[in-house]
Coordinates of C-alpha atoms and ligand atoms in Angstrom, one line a residue:
M130 CA 0.0 0.0 0.0
C131 CA 1.2 3.6 -0.5
G132 CA 4.6 4.5 1.0
I133 CA 5.8 7.9 2.1
T134 CA 9.2 9.4 2.6
A135 CA 10.0 13.1 3.2
G136 CA 12.8 15.0 4.7
I137 CA 14.3 18.4 5.5
S138 CA 18.1 18.9 5.6
T139 CA 20.9 21.4 5.1
S140 CA 21.8 19.4 2.0
D141 CA 20.0 17.7 -0.9
V142 CA 17.5 15.1 0.3
T143 CA 16.7 13.5 -3.1
G144 CA 18.9 10.4 -2.7
T145 CA 17.6 9.6 0.8
L146 CA 14.0 10.0 -0.3
L147 CA 14.4 7.7 -3.3
E148 CA 16.4 5.1 -1.3
G149 CA 13.6 5.2 1.3
L150 CA 11.0 4.6 -1.5
K151 CA 12.9 1.6 -2.7
R152 CA 12.9 0.2 0.8
L153 CA 9.1 0.7 0.9
E154 CA 8.5 -1.0 -2.5
Y155 CA 7.5 -4.2 -0.7
R156 CA 4.3 -2.5 0.5
G157 CA 3.0 -2.7 -3.1
Y158 CA 2.4 0.3 -5.5
D159 CA 1.8 1.1 -9.1
S160 CA 3.3 4.6 -9.5
A161 CA 5.8 6.8 -7.8
G162 CA 6.7 10.5 -7.5
L163 CA 8.6 13.1 -5.6
A164 CA 8.6 16.9 -5.2
L165 CA 11.4 19.1 -4.0
L166 CA 11.7 22.7 -2.9
N167 CA 14.7 24.2 -4.6
D168 CA 16.8 27.2 -3.5
K169 CA 14.8 29.5 -5.9
G170 CA 11.7 28.8 -3.9
E171 CA 10.1 26.6 -6.6
I172 CA 8.4 23.2 -6.0
L173 CA 9.7 20.8 -8.7
R174 CA 8.0 17.5 -9.3
K175 CA 8.6 14.3 -11.1
R176 CA 6.1 11.4 -11.3
S177 CA 6.0 8.1 -13.2
T178 CA 3.9 5.0 -13.5
G179 CA 5.6 1.7 -12.7
R180 CA 8.7 1.1 -10.6
V181 CA 10.7 3.5 -8.4
A182 CA 13.7 2.6 -10.6
T183 CA 12.0 4.4 -13.5
L184 CA 11.4 7.5 -11.3
E185 CA 15.0 7.4 -10.2
E186 CA 16.2 7.2 -13.8
E187 CA 14.1 10.2 -14.7
V188 CA 15.3 12.2 -11.7
S189 CA 18.9 11.4 -12.5
K190 CA 18.4 13.0 -16.0
D191 CA 17.1 16.2 -14.5
K192 CA 20.0 18.0 -12.8
E193 CA 17.7 20.8 -11.7
L194 CA 15.6 18.4 -9.6
R195 CA 17.4 18.9 -6.3
G196 CA 16.3 20.4 -2.9
N197 CA 16.9 20.4 0.8
V198 CA 13.2 19.8 1.5
G199 CA 11.1 17.2 -0.2
I200 CA 8.3 14.7 -0.2
A201 CA 8.1 11.4 -2.1
H202 CA 5.5 8.7 -2.5
T203 CA 4.7 5.3 -3.9
R204 CA 1.0 5.1 -4.8
W205 CA -1.3 2.0 -4.7
A206 CA -4.3 3.1 -6.6
T207 CA -7.7 3.3 -4.8
H208 CA -9.4 6.4 -6.3
G209 CA -8.4 6.8 -10.0
K210 CA -6.3 4.7 -12.2
P211 CA -2.5 4.3 -11.8
T212 CA -1.6 7.2 -14.2
E213 CA 1.0 9.9 -13.9
N214 CA -1.7 12.5 -13.2
N215 CA -3.0 10.5 -10.3
A216 CA 0.4 9.8 -8.9
H217 CA 1.5 11.9 -5.9
P218 CA 2.8 14.5 -4.9
H219 CA -0.2 16.7 -5.6
I220 CA 0.5 20.4 -5.9
C221 CA -1.8 23.4 -5.5
N222 CA -1.1 26.7 -7.2
E223 CA 2.6 26.0 -7.2
T224 CA 2.6 26.8 -3.5
V225 CA 1.7 23.6 -1.6
G226 CA 2.9 20.1 -2.3
L227 CA 1.5 17.0 -0.5
V228 CA 1.7 13.2 -0.3
H229 CA -1.0 11.0 1.3
N230 CA -1.5 7.4 2.4
G231 CA -5.0 6.4 3.2
I232 CA -8.5 7.2 2.0
I233 CA -10.5 10.4 2.4
E234 CA -14.2 9.5 2.7
N235 CA -15.6 13.0 2.4
H236 CA -13.6 13.9 -0.7
E237 CA -16.7 14.4 -2.9
S238 CA -18.2 17.1 -0.6
L239 CA -14.8 18.8 -0.2
R240 CA -14.3 18.8 -3.9
A241 CA -17.7 20.4 -4.6
S242 CA -17.0 23.2 -2.2
Q243 CA -13.4 23.7 -3.5
E244 CA -14.7 23.9 -7.1
K245 CA -17.0 26.7 -6.0
L246 CA -13.9 28.5 -4.5
G247 CA -12.2 28.2 -7.9
Y248 CA -9.8 25.3 -7.3
R249 CA -9.1 23.3 -10.5
F250 CA -8.5 19.5 -10.3
T251 CA -6.0 17.7 -12.3
S252 CA -6.5 14.1 -11.0
N253 CA -9.2 11.7 -10.1
T254 CA -7.8 11.0 -6.6
D255 CA -9.4 11.6 -3.2
T256 CA -6.0 13.1 -2.2
E257 CA -6.2 16.2 -4.3
V258 CA -8.8 17.7 -2.1
I259 CA -6.3 17.7 0.8
V260 CA -3.7 19.8 -0.9
H261 CA -6.4 22.3 -2.0
Q262 CA -7.7 22.4 1.5
V263 CA -4.3 23.1 3.0
H264 CA -3.8 25.8 0.4
H265 CA -7.1 27.3 1.3
N266 CA -6.4 27.2 5.1
L267 CA -2.9 28.6 4.5
E268 CA -4.7 31.8 3.3
L269 CA -6.8 31.9 6.4
Y270 CA -4.2 30.9 9.1
D271 CA -0.8 32.2 9.8
D272 CA 1.4 29.3 8.9
L273 CA 1.6 25.8 7.4
F274 CA 1.5 24.0 10.7
S275 CA -1.8 25.7 11.7
A276 CA -3.2 25.2 8.2
L277 CA -2.6 21.5 8.4
Q278 CA -4.1 21.3 11.9
Q279 CA -7.2 23.0 10.6
T280 CA -7.3 20.8 7.5
V281 CA -7.2 17.5 9.3
K282 CA -10.2 18.6 11.3
E283 CA -12.1 18.8 8.0
L284 CA -11.1 15.4 6.8
E285 CA -13.0 12.2 7.3
G286 CA -11.2 8.9 6.7
A287 CA -7.6 7.7 7.1
Y288 CA -4.4 9.5 6.3
S289 CA -0.8 10.0 6.8
L290 CA 0.3 13.2 5.2
A291 CA 3.5 15.1 4.5
V292 CA 3.3 18.7 3.2
I293 CA 5.7 21.3 2.0
S294 CA 5.2 24.9 0.9
N295 CA 7.5 27.4 -0.8
L296 CA 6.1 30.0 1.6
E297 CA 7.9 28.1 4.4
P298 CA 11.0 26.5 3.1
G299 CA 12.3 25.7 6.7
N300 CA 9.3 23.5 7.6
L301 CA 8.0 20.1 6.7
V302 CA 4.6 19.4 8.3
V303 CA 3.0 16.0 8.7
A304 CA -0.1 14.4 10.2
R305 CA -1.3 10.9 11.0
Q306 CA -4.7 9.3 11.5
G307 CA -5.3 5.7 10.8
S308 CA -2.2 5.2 8.6
P309 CA 1.3 4.8 9.9
L310 CA 4.0 7.5 10.0
V311 CA 7.3 7.6 11.8
I312 CA 9.8 10.4 12.3
G313 CA 13.5 9.5 11.9
L314 CA 15.8 11.9 13.9
C315 CA 19.2 12.6 12.5
E316 CA 22.0 15.2 13.0
G317 CA 21.2 18.4 11.2
E318 CA 18.3 16.8 9.2
N319 CA 15.1 14.9 9.9
Y320 CA 13.0 12.5 7.8
I321 CA 9.6 10.9 8.0
A322 CA 8.5 7.6 6.4
S323 CA 5.7 5.1 6.5
D324 CA 7.8 2.7 8.4
V325 CA 11.2 2.4 10.1
S326 CA 12.7 0.1 7.4
A327 CA 12.7 3.1 4.9
L328 CA 15.1 5.1 7.1
I329 CA 17.1 2.5 8.9
S330 CA 20.3 3.3 6.9
K331 CA 20.0 7.0 8.2
T332 CA 19.1 6.6 11.8
R333 CA 18.0 4.3 14.7
N334 CA 16.1 7.0 16.6
F335 CA 12.4 7.2 15.8
I336 CA 9.3 9.0 17.1
F337 CA 6.1 7.1 16.3
L338 CA 3.3 9.6 15.8
E339 CA 0.1 8.8 17.6
E340 CA -3.5 8.9 16.2
G341 CA -4.5 12.5 15.5
D342 CA -0.9 13.9 15.9
V343 CA 0.2 16.8 13.7
A344 CA 3.9 17.7 13.6
R345 CA 6.2 20.5 12.3
I346 CA 9.7 19.3 11.5
T347 CA 12.7 21.5 10.9
V348 CA 16.3 20.5 10.3
D349 CA 16.9 20.4 14.1
D350 CA 13.6 20.3 15.8
V351 CA 10.2 18.5 16.0
D352 CA 7.0 20.1 17.4
I353 CA 4.0 17.8 17.9
V354 CA 0.4 18.6 18.8
D355 CA -2.1 15.9 19.7
V356 CA -5.6 15.4 18.5
N357 CA -6.8 18.2 20.9
G358 CA -4.2 20.7 19.6
N359 CA -2.1 20.5 22.8
Y360 CA 1.7 20.4 22.4
V361 CA 3.0 17.0 23.4
E362 CA 6.3 15.2 23.8
R363 CA 6.5 11.7 22.2
K364 CA 9.1 9.2 23.3
V365 CA 12.1 8.6 21.1
H366 CA 12.5 4.8 20.4
Q367 CA 15.7 3.1 19.4
S368 CA 15.0 0.7 16.5
K369 CA 16.7 -2.7 16.6
L370 CA 16.0 -3.4 12.9
S371 CA 19.2 -4.3 11.1
S372 CA 19.7 -3.0 7.6
D373 CA 21.0 -6.4 6.2
S374 CA 17.7 -8.1 7.2
V375 CA 16.0 -6.4 4.3
E376 CA 18.6 -7.3 1.7
L377 CA 17.9 -10.1 -0.8
G378 CA 21.3 -11.7 -0.6
E379 CA 21.8 -14.9 -2.7
Y380 CA 18.1 -15.5 -3.3
R381 CA 16.2 -14.8 -6.4
H382 CA 13.1 -13.6 -4.6
Y383 CA 12.3 -12.4 -1.1
M384 CA 9.6 -15.1 -0.9
L385 CA 12.1 -17.9 -1.4
K386 CA 14.5 -16.3 1.1
E387 CA 11.7 -16.0 3.6
I388 CA 10.6 -19.6 3.1
Y389 CA 14.1 -20.7 3.8
E390 CA 14.5 -18.5 6.8
Q391 CA 11.7 -20.3 8.7
P392 CA 14.0 -22.6 10.8
T393 CA 15.7 -19.5 12.2
A394 CA 12.5 -17.4 12.4
V395 CA 10.8 -20.2 14.4
S396 CA 13.7 -20.7 16.8
D397 CA 13.9 -16.9 17.3
T398 CA 10.2 -16.9 18.2
L399 CA 10.8 -19.6 20.8
E400 CA 13.9 -18.0 22.2
G401 CA 13.8 -16.9 25.8
R402 CA 10.2 -18.2 26.2
L403 CA 10.9 -21.9 27.1
S404 CA 12.6 -23.4 30.1
G405 CA 13.0 -27.1 30.3
N406 CA 9.7 -28.5 29.0
H407 CA 7.6 -25.5 30.1
L408 CA 6.6 -22.1 28.8
L409 CA 8.0 -19.3 30.9
A410 CA 5.3 -17.3 32.7
A411 CA 7.1 -14.0 31.8
T412 CA 6.5 -14.6 28.0
F413 CA 3.5 -12.3 27.9
G414 CA 4.7 -9.5 30.3
H415 CA 4.0 -8.9 33.9
E416 CA 0.3 -7.9 33.5
A417 CA -0.6 -11.1 31.7
D418 CA -0.8 -13.3 34.7
E419 CA -3.7 -11.4 36.3
I420 CA -5.5 -11.0 33.0
F421 CA -5.1 -14.7 31.9
N422 CA -6.5 -15.9 35.3
T423 CA -9.8 -14.2 34.4
I424 CA -10.1 -15.4 30.8
N425 CA -12.5 -18.2 29.8
S426 CA -12.9 -17.6 26.1
V427 CA -11.0 -16.1 23.2
Q428 CA -12.1 -14.0 20.2
I429 CA -9.5 -14.0 17.4
I430 CA -9.5 -11.3 14.7
A431 CA -7.2 -11.1 11.7
C432 CA -7.1 -10.9 7.9
G433 CA -5.7 -13.1 5.1
T434 CA -2.9 -15.4 6.1
S435 CA -3.0 -14.2 9.7
Y436 CA -6.7 -15.2 9.8
H437 CA -5.7 -18.7 8.7
A438 CA -3.3 -18.9 11.6
G439 CA -6.2 -17.9 13.9
L440 CA -8.3 -20.8 12.4
V441 CA -5.6 -23.3 13.3
A442 CA -5.4 -21.8 16.8
K443 CA -9.1 -22.3 17.3
Y444 CA -8.6 -26.1 16.9
W445 CA -5.7 -25.9 19.4
L446 CA -7.4 -23.7 21.9
E447 CA -10.5 -25.9 22.1
G448 CA -8.8 -29.3 21.6
L449 CA -5.7 -28.8 23.7
A450 CA -6.4 -26.0 26.2
G451 CA -10.1 -26.5 26.7
V452 CA -10.8 -22.8 26.0
A453 CA -13.7 -21.7 23.8
A454 CA -12.5 -19.8 20.7
S455 CA -14.1 -17.8 17.9
V456 CA -12.3 -16.5 14.8
E457 CA -13.4 -13.8 12.4
V458 CA -12.0 -11.8 9.6
A459 CA -11.5 -8.3 10.8
S460 CA -13.5 -6.6 8.0
E461 CA -16.6 -8.6 9.0
F462 CA -16.0 -8.4 12.8
R463 CA -15.9 -4.6 12.7
Y464 CA -19.3 -4.2 10.9
R465 CA -21.7 -6.3 12.9
S466 CA -23.3 -6.4 16.3
H467 CA -21.9 -8.9 18.8
V468 CA -22.9 -10.5 22.0
V469 CA -19.8 -9.8 24.1
P470 CA -18.9 -12.7 26.3
E471 CA -17.6 -11.9 29.7
N472 CA -13.9 -12.5 30.4
C473 CA -13.2 -13.0 26.7
L474 CA -9.7 -12.1 25.5
V475 CA -9.4 -10.5 22.1
I476 CA -6.4 -11.7 20.1
T477 CA -5.5 -9.8 17.0
I478 CA -2.9 -11.4 14.6
S479 CA -1.0 -9.3 12.1
Q480 CA 2.4 -9.5 10.5
S481 CA 2.6 -5.8 9.8
G482 CA 0.6 -4.5 12.7
E483 CA -0.7 -1.8 10.3
T484 CA -3.7 -3.6 8.7
A485 CA -6.5 -1.0 8.7
D486 CA -9.3 -3.6 9.2
T487 CA -7.5 -5.3 12.0
L488 CA -6.8 -2.1 13.8
A489 CA -10.3 -0.8 13.4
A490 CA -11.7 -4.2 14.5
L491 CA -9.6 -4.0 17.7
K492 CA -10.8 -0.5 18.4
Y493 CA -14.4 -1.6 17.8
A494 CA -14.0 -4.6 20.1
K495 CA -12.8 -2.3 22.9
E496 CA -15.7 0.1 22.3
I497 CA -18.4 -2.7 22.5
G498 CA -17.0 -4.1 25.8
F499 CA -14.2 -6.6 25.2
K500 CA -11.9 -5.7 28.2
H501 CA -8.6 -7.3 27.4
S502 CA -6.5 -7.5 24.2
L503 CA -3.4 -9.3 23.1
C504 CA -1.8 -8.8 19.7
I505 CA 0.5 -11.3 17.9
C506 CA 2.6 -9.2 15.7
N507 CA 5.9 -9.2 13.8
V508 CA 6.6 -5.5 13.9
A509 CA 7.4 -4.3 17.4
E510 CA 7.1 -0.6 16.4
S511 CA 3.6 -0.9 14.8
S512 CA 0.2 0.7 15.5
L513 CA -1.3 -2.6 16.6
T514 CA 1.3 -3.2 19.3
R515 CA 0.6 0.3 20.7
E516 CA -3.1 -0.2 20.7
S517 CA -3.0 -3.6 22.5
D518 CA -2.9 -4.4 26.3
M519 CA -0.5 -7.2 25.8
V520 CA 1.9 -7.9 22.9
L521 CA 3.5 -11.2 21.8
L522 CA 6.0 -10.6 19.1
T523 CA 6.8 -13.1 16.4
H524 CA 10.5 -12.7 15.7
A525 CA 10.3 -13.6 12.0
G526 CA 12.4 -10.6 10.9
P527 CA 11.2 -8.3 8.2
E528 CA 8.9 -10.0 5.7
I529 CA 9.2 -8.3 2.3
G530 CA 7.5 -10.7 -0.1
V531 CA 3.8 -9.8 -0.4
A532 CA 2.9 -13.5 0.1
S533 CA 3.3 -14.1 3.8
T534 CA 5.3 -17.2 4.7
K535 CA 7.6 -17.0 7.7
A536 CA 5.2 -14.7 9.4
F537 CA 2.5 -17.4 9.2
T538 CA 4.6 -20.2 10.7
T539 CA 5.9 -17.9 13.5
Q540 CA 2.3 -16.8 14.2
L541 CA 1.5 -20.5 14.8
I542 CA 4.4 -20.7 17.2
A543 CA 3.2 -17.7 19.1
L544 CA -0.4 -18.9 19.1
M545 CA 0.8 -22.2 20.5
Q546 CA 2.4 -20.2 23.3
V547 CA -1.0 -18.6 24.0
V548 CA -2.6 -22.1 24.0
I549 CA -0.1 -23.2 26.7
A550 CA -0.5 -20.1 28.8
L551 CA -4.3 -20.3 28.8
G552 CA -4.3 -24.1 28.8
Q553 CA -2.3 -24.2 32.1
R554 CA -5.3 -22.4 33.7
N555 CA -7.8 -24.8 32.0
A556 CA -7.6 -28.3 30.5
L557 CA -3.9 -28.6 29.6
T558 CA -2.1 -31.3 31.6
N559 CA 1.6 -31.1 32.6
E560 CA 2.3 -34.0 30.3
L561 CA 0.6 -32.4 27.4
E562 CA 2.5 -29.1 28.0
E563 CA 5.8 -31.1 28.0
R564 CA 4.9 -32.8 24.8
I565 CA 4.0 -29.5 23.1
V566 CA 7.2 -27.8 24.2
R567 CA 9.3 -30.8 23.1
E568 CA 7.7 -30.7 19.7
L569 CA 8.1 -26.9 19.4
R570 CA 11.8 -27.3 20.2
S571 CA 12.1 -29.9 17.4
L572 CA 10.6 -27.6 14.8
P573 CA 13.7 -25.9 13.3
V574 CA 15.2 -29.2 12.4
K575 CA 11.9 -30.6 11.1
I576 CA 11.2 -27.5 9.0
S577 CA 14.7 -27.8 7.5
E578 CA 13.8 -31.4 6.5
A579 CA 10.6 -30.3 5.0
L580 CA 12.5 -27.7 2.9
E581 CA 14.5 -30.5 1.4
L582 CA 11.3 -31.4 -0.5
D583 CA 11.9 -28.4 -2.8
A584 CA 13.5 -30.4 -5.6
K585 CA 10.6 -32.9 -5.8
I586 CA 8.1 -30.0 -5.6
T587 CA 9.9 -28.2 -8.4
K588 CA 9.2 -31.2 -10.6
I589 CA 5.5 -31.5 -9.9
A590 CA 5.0 -27.7 -10.3
E591 CA 5.1 -28.4 -14.0
K592 CA 1.7 -30.0 -13.8
F593 CA 0.2 -26.6 -13.0
A594 CA 1.7 -24.7 -15.8
N595 CA -1.4 -24.7 -17.9
K596 CA -4.0 -25.1 -15.3
K597 CA -6.6 -22.5 -14.5
H598 CA -8.1 -23.9 -11.3
A599 CA -6.9 -26.0 -8.3
L600 CA -8.6 -27.5 -5.2
F601 CA -6.9 -27.9 -1.9
L602 CA -8.2 -30.4 0.7
G603 CA -7.5 -30.9 4.4
R604 CA -9.3 -32.0 7.5
G605 CA -9.2 -30.7 11.1
T606 CA -6.2 -28.4 11.8
H607 CA -5.2 -29.1 8.2
Y608 CA -8.2 -27.5 6.7
P609 CA -6.9 -24.0 7.5
I610 CA -3.5 -25.2 6.1
A611 CA -5.2 -26.1 2.9
M612 CA -6.8 -22.6 2.9
E613 CA -3.4 -21.1 3.3
G614 CA -2.0 -23.3 0.5
A615 CA -4.8 -22.1 -1.8
L616 CA -4.2 -18.4 -0.9
K617 CA -0.5 -18.7 -1.6
L618 CA -1.1 -20.3 -5.0
K619 CA -3.7 -17.9 -6.1
E620 CA -2.0 -14.7 -5.0
I621 CA 1.4 -15.3 -6.7
S622 CA 0.5 -17.7 -9.6
Y623 CA -2.9 -16.2 -10.4
I624 CA -4.4 -19.7 -10.6
H625 CA -7.8 -19.8 -9.1
A626 CA -7.5 -22.0 -6.1
E627 CA -10.0 -22.9 -3.4
A628 CA -9.8 -24.9 -0.2
Y629 CA -12.4 -27.2 1.2
P630 CA -12.6 -29.4 4.3
A631 CA -12.3 -32.7 2.5
G632 CA -15.6 -34.0 4.0
E633 CA -17.5 -31.2 2.2
L634 CA -16.4 -32.5 -1.3
K635 CA -19.6 -34.4 -1.9
H636 CA -21.8 -31.5 -0.9
G637 CA -20.9 -29.5 -4.0
P638 CA -17.2 -29.1 -5.1
L639 CA -17.0 -32.6 -6.4
A640 CA -18.9 -31.3 -9.4
L641 CA -15.8 -29.4 -10.4
I642 CA -13.5 -32.4 -10.6
D643 CA -12.1 -33.4 -13.9
E644 CA -8.6 -33.8 -15.4
E645 CA -8.2 -30.0 -15.7
V646 CA -8.5 -29.3 -11.9
P647 CA -5.6 -30.6 -9.9
V648 CA -6.5 -31.5 -6.3
I649 CA -3.9 -31.1 -3.6
A650 CA -4.5 -32.9 -0.3
V651 CA -2.6 -32.7 3.0
A652 CA -2.5 -36.1 4.7
P653 CA -0.9 -36.2 8.2
N654 CA -1.1 -39.5 10.0
N655 CA -3.9 -38.7 12.5
E656 CA -7.4 -39.9 13.5
L657 CA -9.0 -38.3 10.4
L658 CA -6.7 -40.3 8.0
E659 CA -9.2 -42.9 7.0
K660 CA -11.9 -40.3 6.4
L661 CA -9.4 -38.3 4.3
K662 CA -8.5 -41.4 2.3
S663 CA -12.1 -42.0 1.4
N664 CA -12.3 -38.3 0.2
I665 CA -9.2 -38.9 -1.9
Q666 CA -10.9 -41.9 -3.5
E667 CA -14.0 -39.8 -4.3
V668 CA -11.7 -37.5 -6.4
R669 CA -9.8 -40.4 -8.1
A670 CA -13.1 -42.1 -9.1
R671 CA -13.9 -38.9 -11.0
G672 CA -10.7 -38.7 -13.0
G673 CA -9.2 -35.9 -10.9
E674 CA -5.4 -35.5 -10.8
L675 CA -4.3 -35.8 -7.2
I676 CA -1.2 -34.6 -5.4
V677 CA -1.0 -35.7 -1.8
F678 CA 1.5 -34.5 0.8
A679 CA 1.5 -37.4 3.1
D680 CA 3.1 -38.8 6.3
P681 CA 4.8 -42.1 5.3
G682 CA 2.7 -43.8 8.0
T683 CA -0.5 -43.1 6.0
G684 CA 0.3 -45.8 3.5
C685 CA -0.7 -43.5 0.6
K686 CA 0.9 -45.1 -2.5
Q687 CA 1.8 -43.4 -5.8
E688 CA -0.2 -44.6 -8.8
D689 CA -1.6 -43.4 -12.0
G690 CA -3.1 -39.9 -11.4
L691 CA -2.0 -39.9 -7.8
T692 CA 1.4 -38.3 -6.9
V693 CA 2.4 -38.8 -3.3
I694 CA 5.1 -36.6 -1.8
E695 CA 6.2 -38.0 1.6
V696 CA 6.6 -35.5 4.4
A697 CA 8.8 -36.8 7.3
P698 CA 6.6 -38.1 10.2
V699 CA 5.8 -35.5 12.9
D700 CA 3.6 -35.4 16.0
D701 CA 0.1 -34.3 15.1
I702 CA 0.5 -31.3 17.3
I703 CA 3.0 -29.6 15.1
A704 CA 2.0 -31.2 11.8
P705 CA 0.1 -28.1 10.5
I706 CA 3.3 -26.1 10.7
I707 CA 5.3 -28.7 8.8
F708 CA 2.7 -29.3 6.2
T709 CA 2.6 -25.6 5.4
I710 CA 6.2 -25.7 4.1
P711 CA 5.6 -27.8 1.0
L712 CA 2.5 -25.8 0.1
Q713 CA 4.5 -22.6 0.2
L714 CA 7.2 -24.1 -2.0
L715 CA 4.6 -25.4 -4.4
A716 CA 3.1 -21.9 -4.8
Y717 CA 6.5 -20.4 -5.3
R718 CA 7.7 -23.0 -7.9
V719 CA 4.4 -22.7 -9.9
A720 CA 4.7 -18.9 -9.9
L721 CA 8.3 -19.2 -11.2
I722 CA 7.1 -21.3 -14.1
K723 CA 4.3 -18.9 -14.8
G724 CA 6.7 -16.0 -14.7
T725 CA 4.7 -13.7 -12.4
D726 CA 6.2 -11.0 -10.2
V727 CA 6.5 -13.3 -7.2
D728 CA 7.4 -10.7 -4.6
K729 CA 5.0 -8.0 -5.8
P730 CA 2.0 -9.8 -7.3
R731 CA -0.4 -7.7 -9.3
N732 CA -3.0 -5.7 -7.5
L733 CA -1.8 -6.6 -4.0
A734 CA 0.0 -4.7 -1.3
K735 CA 2.1 -5.9 1.6
S736 CA 0.7 -3.6 4.2
V737 CA -3.0 -3.1 3.7
T738 CA -3.4 0.3 5.4
V739 CA -6.7 1.2 3.9
E740 CA -10.1 -0.4 4.4
Ligands
M6R287 O1 0.0 -7.7 8.0 P1 -1.2 -8.6 8.2 O2 -0.8 -10.0 8.8 O3 -2.3 -8.0 9.1 O4 -1.8 -8.8 6.8 C1 -3.0 -9.5 6.6 C2 -3.2 -9.9 5.1 O5 -3.2 -8.7 4.3 C3 -2.0 -10.8 4.6 O6 -1.8 -11.9 5.4 C4 -2.3 -11.2 3.2 O7 -3.3 -12.1 3.1 C5 -1.0 -11.8 2.6 N1 -0.7 -11.3 1.3 C6 -1.1 -13.3 2.4 O8 0.0 -13.9 1.8

């Protein structure tokens, strides 16, 4: 989703802004632009559709395009097509330049009143009304900072904004409501960006703006007012993110790198949380003990892959811990009435911690009476961690590929830690806790073994080259794993893929089966095996081409139309984590054959910061 960088310095900021945009590319975008205030007091702008590299090339050709104050942007189209005219920055009357991430819901009414005032529009975006409104308010108020404070009062929706004006060359003003924005503090210069990764090569010192904050940034100072217009001090955080962790290294794609990082990511997510065969009580922070003692049910809220992790956790919470659990996608949860159970813990799950729907659903949950919240998140310095009572971090390291991989497996690890903590107070026996912890500890090695299937999977990926549809089947905890496999395949190879609980086949989807629809089944060796085998036979009898990822103990044998890929035997408790790995590899290998943009699939964004 849109990315912002901006800065103010005693020297040219162009390189830093472009470098920051490149580091934000993973968020997803379809056009890019920047505007600089030069020493003649002119706002100069360059915009282009496509990649930041194209913008960079055009900027390098224009020697005039330099400045000590500037704003830059990658746009993920919402209102208006991805054209150069719609790309940011937007400029009003050669006086005010602005970039925006988010959606302005009252843009139509603002546009109507601005047209009456004589403002002319050059784009189809919702954003352009903001730049005109700032310009209008700059005529009414004394300065840019006041003009932006007034403007945000008139906006409905979500935004992070960075604004410059040639009337105030010494100021960069910014605001945040519902979309992320961080200020990176440097010596003799300051920058802002959508996230820390964009500025990590410049500084480790960051201020995270809070909801409703508006700030004025100069080369050596930052003034912030809160939502009520009062001057406030915001804490300076030291980021621990390392700049190498966002480099591609020897890998062809971030997705592949991130798949192969899973043994380390998982062991990092376990580190410091286990002692002997037990989970350490301190894992969730000092307030958790008191809260967990009161909890008797759980409401999980998340989107996409994170939602699938939540679905697995429901089976675990009810089956292992004896705690009732509901799971709902955030965009549904936030728009319906609920019967709020007493003593129910809201758990949000998010890799980025910036997903607009998940953030809004958490806010709504608190409003309607859910008293306690825990977030499972991969970004320590994110909005979600700041909005939650308790935080359990997944230590997956930065995930750049749009298709979530190591974030998912580490979310499952973190969720299993929740299962143990709540289970200790409910149905989990000591023996079962010991078994779970033993299995968790074995995961890095077992995931490495599962990664060795890559060569076999590369061969079977050929079968998908000309296919338009695929069906994924699983039962129990492996039904959400089948859903995750289908999501991976569809988002990076553009093959239409659906997942079904295998028992549902005969209630409809069986009608789809023929030799053109490959069926992928996950077959761990558990109590549902015989049922799953019958479902597999139902597919075979209808001429469907089957690929089964199976524990060797299942006795599934390769035959005509049935490819079996053996996955090393594992305890049923951790099987969903292990069976995820071949499905991620399958999606990756199929996407390679299809030649898609694996890390940045069309139409998708990494961090979905709009509704
Ligand atoms: O950052 P989040 O975990 O909140 O993101 C949620 C989804 O947007 C995300 O998982 C999405 O479904 C991925 N592209 C899936 O690979």
